[in-house]
PDB file of N, CA and C in Angstrom:
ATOM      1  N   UNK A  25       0.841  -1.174   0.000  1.00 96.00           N
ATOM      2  CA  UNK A  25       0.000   0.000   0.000  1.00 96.00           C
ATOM      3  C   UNK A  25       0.888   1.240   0.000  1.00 96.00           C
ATOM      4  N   UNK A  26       0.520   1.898  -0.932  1.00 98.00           N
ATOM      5  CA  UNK A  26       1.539   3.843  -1.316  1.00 98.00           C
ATOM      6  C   UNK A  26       0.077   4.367  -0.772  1.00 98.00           C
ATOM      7  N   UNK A  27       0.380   5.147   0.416  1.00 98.00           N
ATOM      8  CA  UNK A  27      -0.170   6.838   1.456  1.00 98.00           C
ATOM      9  C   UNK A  27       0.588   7.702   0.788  1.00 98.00           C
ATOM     10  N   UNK A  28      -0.209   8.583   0.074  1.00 98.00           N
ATOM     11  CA  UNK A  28       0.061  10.147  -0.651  1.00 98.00           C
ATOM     12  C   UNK A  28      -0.352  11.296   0.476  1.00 98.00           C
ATOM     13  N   UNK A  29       0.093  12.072   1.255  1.00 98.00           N
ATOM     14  CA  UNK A  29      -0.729  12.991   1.543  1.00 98.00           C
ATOM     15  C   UNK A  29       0.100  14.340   1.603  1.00 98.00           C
ATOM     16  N   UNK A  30      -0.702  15.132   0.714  1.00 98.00           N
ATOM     17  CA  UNK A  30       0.088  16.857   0.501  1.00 98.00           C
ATOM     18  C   UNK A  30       0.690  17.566   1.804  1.00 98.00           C
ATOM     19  N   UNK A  31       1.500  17.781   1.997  1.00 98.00           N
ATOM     20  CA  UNK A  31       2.062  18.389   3.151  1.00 98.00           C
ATOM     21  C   UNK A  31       2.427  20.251   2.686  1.00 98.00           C
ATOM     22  N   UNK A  32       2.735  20.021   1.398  1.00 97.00           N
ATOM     23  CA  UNK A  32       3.019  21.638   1.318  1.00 97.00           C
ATOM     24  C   UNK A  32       2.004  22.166  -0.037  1.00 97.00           C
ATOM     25  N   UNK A  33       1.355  22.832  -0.373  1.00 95.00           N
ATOM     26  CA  UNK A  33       0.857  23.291  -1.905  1.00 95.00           C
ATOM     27  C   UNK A  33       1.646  24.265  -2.605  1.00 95.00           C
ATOM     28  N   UNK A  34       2.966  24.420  -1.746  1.00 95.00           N
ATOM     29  CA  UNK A  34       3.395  25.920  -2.539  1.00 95.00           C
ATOM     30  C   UNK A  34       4.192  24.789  -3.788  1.00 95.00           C
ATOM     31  N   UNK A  35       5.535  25.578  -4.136  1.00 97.00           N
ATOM     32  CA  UNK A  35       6.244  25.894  -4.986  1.00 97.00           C
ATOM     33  C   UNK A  35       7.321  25.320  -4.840  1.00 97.00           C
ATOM     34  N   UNK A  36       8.245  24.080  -4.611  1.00 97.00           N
ATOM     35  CA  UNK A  36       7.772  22.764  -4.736  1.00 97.00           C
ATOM     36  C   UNK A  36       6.533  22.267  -3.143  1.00 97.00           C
ATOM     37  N   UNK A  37       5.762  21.393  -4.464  1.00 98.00           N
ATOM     38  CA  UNK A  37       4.610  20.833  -3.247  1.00 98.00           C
ATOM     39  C   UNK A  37       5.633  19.803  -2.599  1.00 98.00           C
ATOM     40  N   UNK A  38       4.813  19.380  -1.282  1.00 98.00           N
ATOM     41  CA  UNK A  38       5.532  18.625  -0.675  1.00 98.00           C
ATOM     42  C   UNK A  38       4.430  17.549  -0.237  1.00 98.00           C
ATOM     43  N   UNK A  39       4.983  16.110  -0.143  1.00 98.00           N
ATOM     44  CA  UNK A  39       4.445  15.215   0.357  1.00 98.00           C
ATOM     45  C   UNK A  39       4.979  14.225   1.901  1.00 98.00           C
ATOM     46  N   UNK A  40       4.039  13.380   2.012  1.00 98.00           N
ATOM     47  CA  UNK A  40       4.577  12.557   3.039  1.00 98.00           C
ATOM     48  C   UNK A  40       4.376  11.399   2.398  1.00 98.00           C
ATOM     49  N   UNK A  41       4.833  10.179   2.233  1.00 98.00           N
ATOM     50  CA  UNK A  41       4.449   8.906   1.476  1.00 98.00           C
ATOM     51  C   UNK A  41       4.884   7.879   2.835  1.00 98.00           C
ATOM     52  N   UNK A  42       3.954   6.862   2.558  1.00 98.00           N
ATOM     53  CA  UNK A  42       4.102   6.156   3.487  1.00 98.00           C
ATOM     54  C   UNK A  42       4.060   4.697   2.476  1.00 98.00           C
ATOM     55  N   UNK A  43       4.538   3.671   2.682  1.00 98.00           N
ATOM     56  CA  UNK A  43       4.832   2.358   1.937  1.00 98.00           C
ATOM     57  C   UNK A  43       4.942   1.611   2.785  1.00 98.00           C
ATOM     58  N   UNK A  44       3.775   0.626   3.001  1.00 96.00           N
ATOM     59  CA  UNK A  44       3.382  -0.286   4.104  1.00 96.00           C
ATOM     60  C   UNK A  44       3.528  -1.480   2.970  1.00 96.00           C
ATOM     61  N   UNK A  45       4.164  -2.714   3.215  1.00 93.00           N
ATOM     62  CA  UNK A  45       3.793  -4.167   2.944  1.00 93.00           C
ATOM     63  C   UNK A  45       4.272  -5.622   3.782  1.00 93.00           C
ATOM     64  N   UNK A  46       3.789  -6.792   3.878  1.00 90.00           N
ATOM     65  CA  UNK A  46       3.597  -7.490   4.658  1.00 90.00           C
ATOM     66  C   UNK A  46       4.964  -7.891   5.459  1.00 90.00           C
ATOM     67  N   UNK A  47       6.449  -6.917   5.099  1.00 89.00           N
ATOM     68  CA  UNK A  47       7.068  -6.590   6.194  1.00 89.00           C
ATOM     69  C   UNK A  47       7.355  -5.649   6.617  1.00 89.00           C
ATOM     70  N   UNK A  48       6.357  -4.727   7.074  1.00 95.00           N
ATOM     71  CA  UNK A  48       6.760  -3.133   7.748  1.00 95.00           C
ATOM     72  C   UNK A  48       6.292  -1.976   6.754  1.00 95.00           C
ATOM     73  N   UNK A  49       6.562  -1.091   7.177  1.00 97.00           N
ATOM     74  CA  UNK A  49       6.508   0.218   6.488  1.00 97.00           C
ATOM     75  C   UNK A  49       7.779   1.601   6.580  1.00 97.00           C
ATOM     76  N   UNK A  50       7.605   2.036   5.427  1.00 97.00           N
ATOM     77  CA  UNK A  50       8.923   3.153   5.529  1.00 97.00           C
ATOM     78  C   UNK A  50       7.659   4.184   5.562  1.00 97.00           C
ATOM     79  N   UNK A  51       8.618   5.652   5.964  1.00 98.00           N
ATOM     80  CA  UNK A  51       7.918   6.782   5.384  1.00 98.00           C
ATOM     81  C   UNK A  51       8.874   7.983   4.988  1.00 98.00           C
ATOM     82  N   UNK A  52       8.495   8.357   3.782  1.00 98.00           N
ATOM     83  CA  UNK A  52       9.472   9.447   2.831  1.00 98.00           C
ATOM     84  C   UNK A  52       8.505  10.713   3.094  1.00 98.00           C
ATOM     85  N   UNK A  53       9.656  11.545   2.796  1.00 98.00           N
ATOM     86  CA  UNK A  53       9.331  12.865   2.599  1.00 98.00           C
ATOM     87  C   UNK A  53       9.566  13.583   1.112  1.00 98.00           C
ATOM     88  N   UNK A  54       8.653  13.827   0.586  1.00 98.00           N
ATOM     89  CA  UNK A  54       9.171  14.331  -1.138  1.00 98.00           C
ATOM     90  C   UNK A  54       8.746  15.229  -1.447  1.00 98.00           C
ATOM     91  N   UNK A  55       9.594  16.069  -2.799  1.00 98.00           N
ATOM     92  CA  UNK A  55       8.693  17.572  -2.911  1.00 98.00           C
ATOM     93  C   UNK A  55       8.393  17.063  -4.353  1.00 98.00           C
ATOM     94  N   UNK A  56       8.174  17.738  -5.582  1.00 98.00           N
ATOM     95  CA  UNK A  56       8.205  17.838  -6.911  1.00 98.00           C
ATOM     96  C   UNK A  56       7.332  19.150  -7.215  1.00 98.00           C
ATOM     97  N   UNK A  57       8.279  20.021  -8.103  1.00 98.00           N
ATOM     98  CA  UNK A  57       8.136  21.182  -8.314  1.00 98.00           C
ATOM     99  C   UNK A  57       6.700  21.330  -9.350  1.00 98.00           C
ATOM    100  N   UNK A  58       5.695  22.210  -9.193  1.00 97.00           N
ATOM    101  CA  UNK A  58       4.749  22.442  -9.893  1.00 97.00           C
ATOM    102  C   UNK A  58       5.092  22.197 -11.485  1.00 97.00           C
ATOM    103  N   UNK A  59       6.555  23.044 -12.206  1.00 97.00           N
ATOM    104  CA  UNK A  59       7.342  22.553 -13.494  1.00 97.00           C
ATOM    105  C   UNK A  59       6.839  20.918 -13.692  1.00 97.00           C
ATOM    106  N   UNK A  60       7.735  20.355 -12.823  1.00 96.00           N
ATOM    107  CA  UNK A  60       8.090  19.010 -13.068  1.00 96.00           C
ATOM    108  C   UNK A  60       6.429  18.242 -12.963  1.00 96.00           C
ATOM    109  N   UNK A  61       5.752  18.456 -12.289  1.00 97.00           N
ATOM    110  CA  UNK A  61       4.370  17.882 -11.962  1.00 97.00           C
ATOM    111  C   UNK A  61       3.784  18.380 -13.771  1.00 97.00           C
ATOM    112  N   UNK A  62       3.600  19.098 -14.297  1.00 96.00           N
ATOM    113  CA  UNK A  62       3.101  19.560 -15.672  1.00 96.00           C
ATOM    114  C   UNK A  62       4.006  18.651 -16.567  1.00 96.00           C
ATOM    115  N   UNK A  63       5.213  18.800 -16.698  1.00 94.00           N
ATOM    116  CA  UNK A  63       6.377  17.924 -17.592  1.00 94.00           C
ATOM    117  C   UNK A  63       5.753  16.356 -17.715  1.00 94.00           C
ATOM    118  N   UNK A  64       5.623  16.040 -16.392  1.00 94.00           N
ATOM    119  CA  UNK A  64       5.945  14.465 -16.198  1.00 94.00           C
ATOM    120  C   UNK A  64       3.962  13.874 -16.624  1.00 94.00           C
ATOM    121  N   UNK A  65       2.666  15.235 -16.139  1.00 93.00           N
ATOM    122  CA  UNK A  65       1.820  14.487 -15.883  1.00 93.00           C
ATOM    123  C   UNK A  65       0.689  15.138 -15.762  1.00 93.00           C
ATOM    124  N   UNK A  66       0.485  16.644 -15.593  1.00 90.00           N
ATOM    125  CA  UNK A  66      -0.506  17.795 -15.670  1.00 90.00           C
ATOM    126  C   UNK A  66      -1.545  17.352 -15.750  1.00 90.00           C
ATOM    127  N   UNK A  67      -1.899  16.146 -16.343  1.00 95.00           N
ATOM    128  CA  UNK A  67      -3.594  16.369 -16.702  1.00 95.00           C
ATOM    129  C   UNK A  67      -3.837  14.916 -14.692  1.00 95.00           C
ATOM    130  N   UNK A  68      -2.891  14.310 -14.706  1.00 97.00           N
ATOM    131  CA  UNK A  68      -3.352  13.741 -13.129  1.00 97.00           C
ATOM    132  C   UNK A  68      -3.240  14.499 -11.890  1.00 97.00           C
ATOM    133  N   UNK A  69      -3.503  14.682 -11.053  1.00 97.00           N
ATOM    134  CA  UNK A  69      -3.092  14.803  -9.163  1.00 97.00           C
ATOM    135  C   UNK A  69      -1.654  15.126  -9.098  1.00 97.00           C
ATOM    136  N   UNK A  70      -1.546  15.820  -8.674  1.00 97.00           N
ATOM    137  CA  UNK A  70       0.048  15.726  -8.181  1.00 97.00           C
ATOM    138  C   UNK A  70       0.413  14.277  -7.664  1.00 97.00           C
ATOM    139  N   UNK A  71      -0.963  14.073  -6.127  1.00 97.00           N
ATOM    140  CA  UNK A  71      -1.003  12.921  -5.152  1.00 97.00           C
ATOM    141  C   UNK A  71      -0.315  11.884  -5.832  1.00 97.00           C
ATOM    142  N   UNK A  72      -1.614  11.984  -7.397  1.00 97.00           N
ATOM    143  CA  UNK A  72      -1.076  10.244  -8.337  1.00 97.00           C
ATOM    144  C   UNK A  72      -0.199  10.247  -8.850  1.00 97.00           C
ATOM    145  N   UNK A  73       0.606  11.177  -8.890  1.00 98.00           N
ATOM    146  CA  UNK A  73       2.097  11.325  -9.789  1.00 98.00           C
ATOM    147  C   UNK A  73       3.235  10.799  -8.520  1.00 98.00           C
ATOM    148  N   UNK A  74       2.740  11.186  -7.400  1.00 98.00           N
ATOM    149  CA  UNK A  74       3.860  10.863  -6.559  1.00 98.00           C
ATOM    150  C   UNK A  74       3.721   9.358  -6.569  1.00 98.00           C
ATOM    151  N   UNK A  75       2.426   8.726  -6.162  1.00 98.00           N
ATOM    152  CA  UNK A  75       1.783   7.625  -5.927  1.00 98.00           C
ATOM    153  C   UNK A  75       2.903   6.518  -7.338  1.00 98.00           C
ATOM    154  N   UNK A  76       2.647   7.206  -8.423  1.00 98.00           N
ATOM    155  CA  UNK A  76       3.770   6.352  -9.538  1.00 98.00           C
ATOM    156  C   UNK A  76       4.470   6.528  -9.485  1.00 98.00           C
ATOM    157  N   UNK A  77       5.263   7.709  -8.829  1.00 98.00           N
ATOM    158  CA  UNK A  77       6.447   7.607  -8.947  1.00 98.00           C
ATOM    159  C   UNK A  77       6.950   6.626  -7.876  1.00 98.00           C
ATOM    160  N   UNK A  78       5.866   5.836  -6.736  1.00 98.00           N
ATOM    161  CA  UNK A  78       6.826   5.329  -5.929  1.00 98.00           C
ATOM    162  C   UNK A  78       6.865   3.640  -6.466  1.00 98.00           C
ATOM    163  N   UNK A  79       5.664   3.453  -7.083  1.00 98.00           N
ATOM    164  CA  UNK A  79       5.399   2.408  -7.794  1.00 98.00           C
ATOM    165  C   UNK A  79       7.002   2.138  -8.797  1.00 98.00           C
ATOM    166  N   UNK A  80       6.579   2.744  -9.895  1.00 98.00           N
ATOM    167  CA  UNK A  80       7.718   2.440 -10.250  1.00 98.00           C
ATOM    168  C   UNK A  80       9.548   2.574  -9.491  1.00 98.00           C
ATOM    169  N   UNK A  81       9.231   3.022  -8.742  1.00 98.00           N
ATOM    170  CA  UNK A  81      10.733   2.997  -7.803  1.00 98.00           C
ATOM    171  C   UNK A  81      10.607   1.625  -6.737  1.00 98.00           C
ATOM    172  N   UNK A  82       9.378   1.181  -6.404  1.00 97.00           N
ATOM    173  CA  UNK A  82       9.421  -0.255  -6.052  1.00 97.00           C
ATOM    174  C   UNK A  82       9.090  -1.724  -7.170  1.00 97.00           C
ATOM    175  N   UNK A  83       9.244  -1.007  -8.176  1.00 98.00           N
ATOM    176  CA  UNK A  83       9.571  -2.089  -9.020  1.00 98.00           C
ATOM    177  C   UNK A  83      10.965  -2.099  -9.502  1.00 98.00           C
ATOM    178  N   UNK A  84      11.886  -1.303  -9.012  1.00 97.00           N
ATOM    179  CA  UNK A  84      13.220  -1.986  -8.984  1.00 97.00           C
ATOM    180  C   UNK A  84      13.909  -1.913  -7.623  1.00 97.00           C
ATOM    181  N   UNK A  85      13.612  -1.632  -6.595  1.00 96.00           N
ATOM    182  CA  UNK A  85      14.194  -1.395  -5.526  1.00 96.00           C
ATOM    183  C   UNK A  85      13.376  -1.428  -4.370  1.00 96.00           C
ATOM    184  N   UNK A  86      14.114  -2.295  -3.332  1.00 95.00           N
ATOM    185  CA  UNK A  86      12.639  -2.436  -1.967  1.00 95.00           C
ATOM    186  C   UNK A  86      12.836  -1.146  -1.472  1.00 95.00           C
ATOM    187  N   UNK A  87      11.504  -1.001  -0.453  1.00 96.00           N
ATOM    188  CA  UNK A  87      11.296  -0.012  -0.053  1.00 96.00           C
ATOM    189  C   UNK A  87      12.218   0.962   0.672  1.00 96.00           C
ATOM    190  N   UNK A  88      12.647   0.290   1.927  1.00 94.00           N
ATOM    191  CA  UNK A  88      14.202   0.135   2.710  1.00 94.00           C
ATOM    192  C   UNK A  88      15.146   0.955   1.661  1.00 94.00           C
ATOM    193  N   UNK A  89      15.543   0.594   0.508  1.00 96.00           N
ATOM    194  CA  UNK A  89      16.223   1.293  -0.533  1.00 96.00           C
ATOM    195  C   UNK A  89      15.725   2.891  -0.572  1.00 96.00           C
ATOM    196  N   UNK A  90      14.845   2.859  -0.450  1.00 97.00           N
ATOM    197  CA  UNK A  90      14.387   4.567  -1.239  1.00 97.00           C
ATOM    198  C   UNK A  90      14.700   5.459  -0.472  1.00 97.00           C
ATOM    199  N   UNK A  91      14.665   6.810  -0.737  1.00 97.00           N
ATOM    200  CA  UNK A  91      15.736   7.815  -0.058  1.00 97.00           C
ATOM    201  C   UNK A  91      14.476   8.029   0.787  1.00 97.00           C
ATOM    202  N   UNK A  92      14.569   8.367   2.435  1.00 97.00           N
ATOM    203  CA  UNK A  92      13.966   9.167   3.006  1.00 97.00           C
ATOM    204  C   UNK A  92      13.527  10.647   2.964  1.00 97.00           C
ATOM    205  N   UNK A  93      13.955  11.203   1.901  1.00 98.00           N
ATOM    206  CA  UNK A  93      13.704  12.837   1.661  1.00 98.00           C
ATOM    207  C   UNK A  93      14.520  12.816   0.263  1.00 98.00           C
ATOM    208  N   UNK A  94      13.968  13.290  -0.617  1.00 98.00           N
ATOM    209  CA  UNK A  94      13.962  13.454  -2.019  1.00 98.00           C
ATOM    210  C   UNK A  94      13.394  14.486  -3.053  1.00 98.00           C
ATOM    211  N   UNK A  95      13.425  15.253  -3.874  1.00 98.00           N
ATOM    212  CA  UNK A  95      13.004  15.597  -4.554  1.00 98.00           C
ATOM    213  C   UNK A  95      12.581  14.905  -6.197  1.00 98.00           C
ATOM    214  N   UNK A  96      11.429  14.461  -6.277  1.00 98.00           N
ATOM    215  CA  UNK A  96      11.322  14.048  -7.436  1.00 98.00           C
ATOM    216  C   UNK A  96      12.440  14.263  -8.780  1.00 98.00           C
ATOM    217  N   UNK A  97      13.086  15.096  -9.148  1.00 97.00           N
ATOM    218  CA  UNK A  97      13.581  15.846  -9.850  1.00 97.00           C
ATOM    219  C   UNK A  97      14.977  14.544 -10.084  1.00 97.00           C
ATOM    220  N   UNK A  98      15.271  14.140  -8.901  1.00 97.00           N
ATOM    221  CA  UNK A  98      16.508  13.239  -8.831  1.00 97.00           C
ATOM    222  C   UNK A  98      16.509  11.927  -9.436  1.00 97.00           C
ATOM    223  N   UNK A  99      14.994  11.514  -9.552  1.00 98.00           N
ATOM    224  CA  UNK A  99      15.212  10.038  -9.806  1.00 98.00           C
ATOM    225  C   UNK A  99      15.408   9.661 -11.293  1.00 98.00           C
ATOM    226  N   UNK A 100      15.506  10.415 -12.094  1.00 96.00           N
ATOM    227  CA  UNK A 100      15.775   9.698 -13.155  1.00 96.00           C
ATOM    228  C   UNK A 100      17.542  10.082 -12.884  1.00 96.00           C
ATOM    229  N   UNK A 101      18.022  10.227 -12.410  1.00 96.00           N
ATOM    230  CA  UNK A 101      20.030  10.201 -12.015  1.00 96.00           C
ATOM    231  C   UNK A 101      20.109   9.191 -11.933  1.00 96.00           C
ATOM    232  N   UNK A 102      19.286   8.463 -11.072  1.00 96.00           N
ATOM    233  CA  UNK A 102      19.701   6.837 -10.654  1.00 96.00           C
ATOM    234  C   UNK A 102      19.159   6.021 -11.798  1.00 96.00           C
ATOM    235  N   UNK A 103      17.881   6.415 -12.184  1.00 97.00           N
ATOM    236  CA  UNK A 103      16.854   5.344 -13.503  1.00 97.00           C
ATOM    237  C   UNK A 103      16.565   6.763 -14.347  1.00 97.00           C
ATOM    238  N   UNK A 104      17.622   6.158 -15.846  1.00 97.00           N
ATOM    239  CA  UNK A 104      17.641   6.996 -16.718  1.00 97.00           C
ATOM    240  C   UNK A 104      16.240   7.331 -17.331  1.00 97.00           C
ATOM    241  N   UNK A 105      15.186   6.048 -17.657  1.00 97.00           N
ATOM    242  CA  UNK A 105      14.184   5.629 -18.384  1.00 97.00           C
ATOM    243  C   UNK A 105      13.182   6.275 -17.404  1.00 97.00           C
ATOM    244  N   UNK A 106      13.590   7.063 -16.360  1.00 97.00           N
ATOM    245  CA  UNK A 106      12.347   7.053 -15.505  1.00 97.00           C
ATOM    246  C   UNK A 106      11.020   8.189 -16.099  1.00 97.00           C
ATOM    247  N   UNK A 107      11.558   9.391 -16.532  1.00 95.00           N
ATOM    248  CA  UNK A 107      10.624   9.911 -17.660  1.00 95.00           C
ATOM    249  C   UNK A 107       9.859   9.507 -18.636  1.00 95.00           C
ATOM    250  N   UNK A 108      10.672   8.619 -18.980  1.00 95.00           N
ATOM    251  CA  UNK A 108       9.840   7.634 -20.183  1.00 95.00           C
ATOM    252  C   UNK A 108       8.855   6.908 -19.918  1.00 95.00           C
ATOM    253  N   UNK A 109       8.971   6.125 -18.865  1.00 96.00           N
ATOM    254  CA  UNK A 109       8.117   5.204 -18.494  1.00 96.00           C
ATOM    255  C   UNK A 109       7.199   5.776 -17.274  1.00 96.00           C
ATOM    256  N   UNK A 110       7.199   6.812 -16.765  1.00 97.00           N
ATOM    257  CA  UNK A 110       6.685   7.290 -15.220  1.00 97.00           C
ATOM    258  C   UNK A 110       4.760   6.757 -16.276  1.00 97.00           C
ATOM    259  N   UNK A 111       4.597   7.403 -17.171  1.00 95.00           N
ATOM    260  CA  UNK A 111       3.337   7.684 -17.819  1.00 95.00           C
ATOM    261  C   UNK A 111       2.512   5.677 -17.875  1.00 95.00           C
ATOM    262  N   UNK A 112       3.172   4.813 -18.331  1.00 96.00           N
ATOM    263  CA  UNK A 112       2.748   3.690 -17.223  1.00 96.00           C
ATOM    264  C   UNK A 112       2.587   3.264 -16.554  1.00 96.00           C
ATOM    265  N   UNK A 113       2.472   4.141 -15.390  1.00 97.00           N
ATOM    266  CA  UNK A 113       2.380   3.935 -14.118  1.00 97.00           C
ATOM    267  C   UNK A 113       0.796   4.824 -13.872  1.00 97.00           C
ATOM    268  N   UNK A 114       0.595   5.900 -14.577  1.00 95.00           N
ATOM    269  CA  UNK A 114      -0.474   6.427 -14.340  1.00 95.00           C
ATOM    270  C   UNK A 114      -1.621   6.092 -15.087  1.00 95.00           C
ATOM    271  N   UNK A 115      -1.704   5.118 -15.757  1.00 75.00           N
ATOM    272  CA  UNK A 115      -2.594   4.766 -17.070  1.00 75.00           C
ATOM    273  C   UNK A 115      -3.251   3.282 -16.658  1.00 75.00           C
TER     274      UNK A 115
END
């Protein structure tokens, strides 16, 4: 289970994500800039953009792995394809 909930609305928004499964749960802190939210996905939620973005970051990496505080903006450094593919995740 991915918990989306808005923590900031400004300029980058900010979230809290929480990633619960049947061993434990992490919880991240993430922003993604209003820019990047239009680039990657404008016509969904911010919420559901974060929501895929964590999806696809737990389809290559357990949860435990993911950065505790992040800015969206970073993850395609680590996963080049991550622009490319974020849009299967929301569909």
């Amino acid at each position: 289970m991915i918990e989306v909930t808005r923590t900031d609305a400004g300029d980058p928004l900010g979230f809290d994500v929480r990633v619960e499964d049947g061993h434990g749960a992490s919880s991240h802190a993430v922003t993604m800039s209003r820019a990047q939210h239009a680039r990657l996905a404008e016509r969904h939620p911010p919420e559901a953009v974060v929501e895929a973005v964590f999806r696809f970051l737990l389809d290559r990496e357990p949860k435990e792995s993911i950065l505790g505080r992040f800015d969206v903006s970073i993850v395609s450094r680590y996963f080049p394809e991550f622009e490319e593919k974020i849009g299967g995740y929301l569909d």
